[in-house]
Amino acid sequence: MYGRLSLYAKTPIRDSSYLGLFVPRTVPSARDDILFEITSTYTYRPDLLAFDLYGNKDLWWVFAQRNPDNLKDPVFDFVPGNKIYLPQLKYLRQSLGD
């Protein structure tokens, strides 16, 4: 079973060991999301940005879910100059049921 903060938290597990059909988790936009230009510090490292912002590296997937047009690949599109929206922690907690 995946934890409540996992990208796969809503995806069912079949036969005690296989994931069922992927059920995506949505990260809704908010009017005060922050537009952020990825810097070289975070090149290919959404996990580092997630840790710096939210204190949890496992929330790396939030950026891809919030920015599907800019991050087709959640790692290799995480490059300097790419601009993405960052959800604020208070809204992210509400969205994830924290």
Short mmCIF file of C-alpha atoms in Angstrom, two decimals:
data_model
loop_
_atom_site.label_atom_id
_atom_site.label_comp_id
_atom_site.label_asym_id
_atom_site.label_seq_id
_atom_site.Cartn_x
_atom_site.Cartn_y
_atom_site.Cartn_z
CA MET A 1 0.00 0.00 0.00
CA TYR A 2 1.20 3.46 -0.85
CA GLY A 3 1.21 6.31 1.67
CA ARG A 4 -1.32 9.12 1.52
CA LEU A 5 1.25 11.52 0.02
CA SER A 6 2.22 9.19 -2.80
CA LEU A 7 1.31 9.77 -6.43
CA TYR A 8 -0.21 6.27 -6.32
CA ALA A 9 -2.26 6.71 -3.14
CA LYS A 10 -5.58 6.52 -5.01
CA THR A 11 -4.52 3.73 -7.38
CA PRO A 12 -5.89 0.34 -6.32
CA ILE A 13 -3.61 -2.60 -5.64
CA ARG A 14 -4.62 -5.86 -7.32
CA ASP A 15 -3.78 -9.36 -6.13
CA SER A 16 -1.84 -7.93 -3.17
CA SER A 17 1.14 -7.03 -5.34
CA TYR A 18 0.17 -5.30 -8.61
CA LEU A 19 -1.12 -1.81 -9.19
CA GLY A 20 -4.46 -1.52 -10.88
CA LEU A 21 -5.27 1.17 -13.42
CA PHE A 22 -3.59 4.42 -12.47
CA VAL A 23 -5.90 6.91 -10.77
CA PRO A 24 -4.18 10.30 -11.07
CA ARG A 25 -4.14 12.71 -8.18
CA THR A 26 -5.05 16.24 -9.06
CA VAL A 27 -3.28 19.29 -7.77
CA PRO A 28 -5.69 22.16 -8.35
CA SER A 29 -4.49 25.62 -9.23
CA ALA A 30 -4.93 28.50 -6.83
CA ARG A 31 -4.79 32.18 -7.58
CA ASP A 32 -1.72 32.63 -5.38
CA ASP A 33 0.36 29.79 -6.83
CA ILE A 34 3.90 30.99 -7.39
CA LEU A 35 5.37 31.16 -10.89
CA PHE A 36 8.88 29.76 -10.54
CA GLU A 37 11.69 29.56 -13.07
CA ILE A 38 13.68 26.38 -12.51
CA THR A 39 17.30 27.13 -11.67
CA SER A 40 20.42 25.04 -12.24
CA THR A 41 20.29 23.91 -8.61
CA TYR A 42 17.20 21.84 -9.43
CA THR A 43 18.18 20.50 -12.87
CA TYR A 44 16.52 17.07 -13.17
CA ARG A 45 15.80 17.16 -9.43
CA PRO A 46 12.16 17.87 -8.62
CA ASP A 47 12.73 15.91 -5.41
CA LEU A 48 15.17 18.57 -4.17
CA LEU A 49 12.72 21.38 -4.85
CA ALA A 50 9.94 19.42 -3.13
CA PHE A 51 12.15 18.96 -0.09
CA ASP A 52 13.13 22.64 -0.03
CA LEU A 53 9.51 23.82 -0.38
CA TYR A 54 7.52 21.20 1.47
CA GLY A 55 10.07 19.37 3.62
CA ASN A 56 9.28 16.11 1.80
CA LYS A 57 11.18 14.84 -1.23
CA ASP A 58 8.38 12.38 -2.00
CA LEU A 59 6.14 15.21 -3.20
CA TRP A 60 8.21 15.62 -6.40
CA TRP A 61 5.23 14.48 -8.47
CA VAL A 62 3.18 17.52 -7.41
CA PHE A 63 5.01 19.72 -9.90
CA ALA A 64 4.17 17.48 -12.86
CA GLN A 65 0.53 17.16 -11.81
CA ARG A 66 0.18 20.94 -11.39
CA ASN A 67 2.07 21.76 -14.63
CA PRO A 68 1.12 19.07 -17.18
CA ASP A 69 1.75 21.38 -20.16
CA ASN A 70 5.29 22.33 -19.06
CA LEU A 71 6.43 19.04 -17.56
CA LYS A 72 5.60 16.21 -19.93
CA ASP A 73 8.47 14.29 -18.32
CA PRO A 74 8.62 15.15 -14.60
CA VAL A 75 12.40 14.71 -14.42
CA PHE A 76 13.92 15.49 -17.81
CA ASP A 77 11.76 18.58 -18.37
CA PHE A 78 12.92 19.92 -14.99
CA VAL A 79 15.55 22.15 -16.56
CA PRO A 80 16.78 25.72 -16.03
CA GLY A 81 14.57 28.32 -17.65
CA ASN A 82 11.41 26.21 -17.61
CA LYS A 83 8.68 28.07 -15.72
CA ILE A 84 6.24 26.17 -13.53
CA TYR A 85 3.60 26.98 -10.95
CA LEU A 86 4.29 25.96 -7.37
CA PRO A 87 1.31 25.21 -5.14
CA GLN A 88 1.50 26.75 -1.71
CA LEU A 89 1.81 24.25 1.12
CA LYS A 90 -1.51 25.17 2.74
CA TYR A 91 -3.44 24.39 -0.47
CA LEU A 92 -1.38 21.32 -1.15
CA ARG A 93 -2.24 19.94 2.28
CA GLN A 94 -5.93 20.52 1.63
CA SER A 95 -5.68 18.84 -1.76
CA LEU A 96 -3.86 15.79 -0.37
CA GLY A 97 -6.13 15.49 2.64
CA ASP A 98 -3.53 16.40 5.22
#
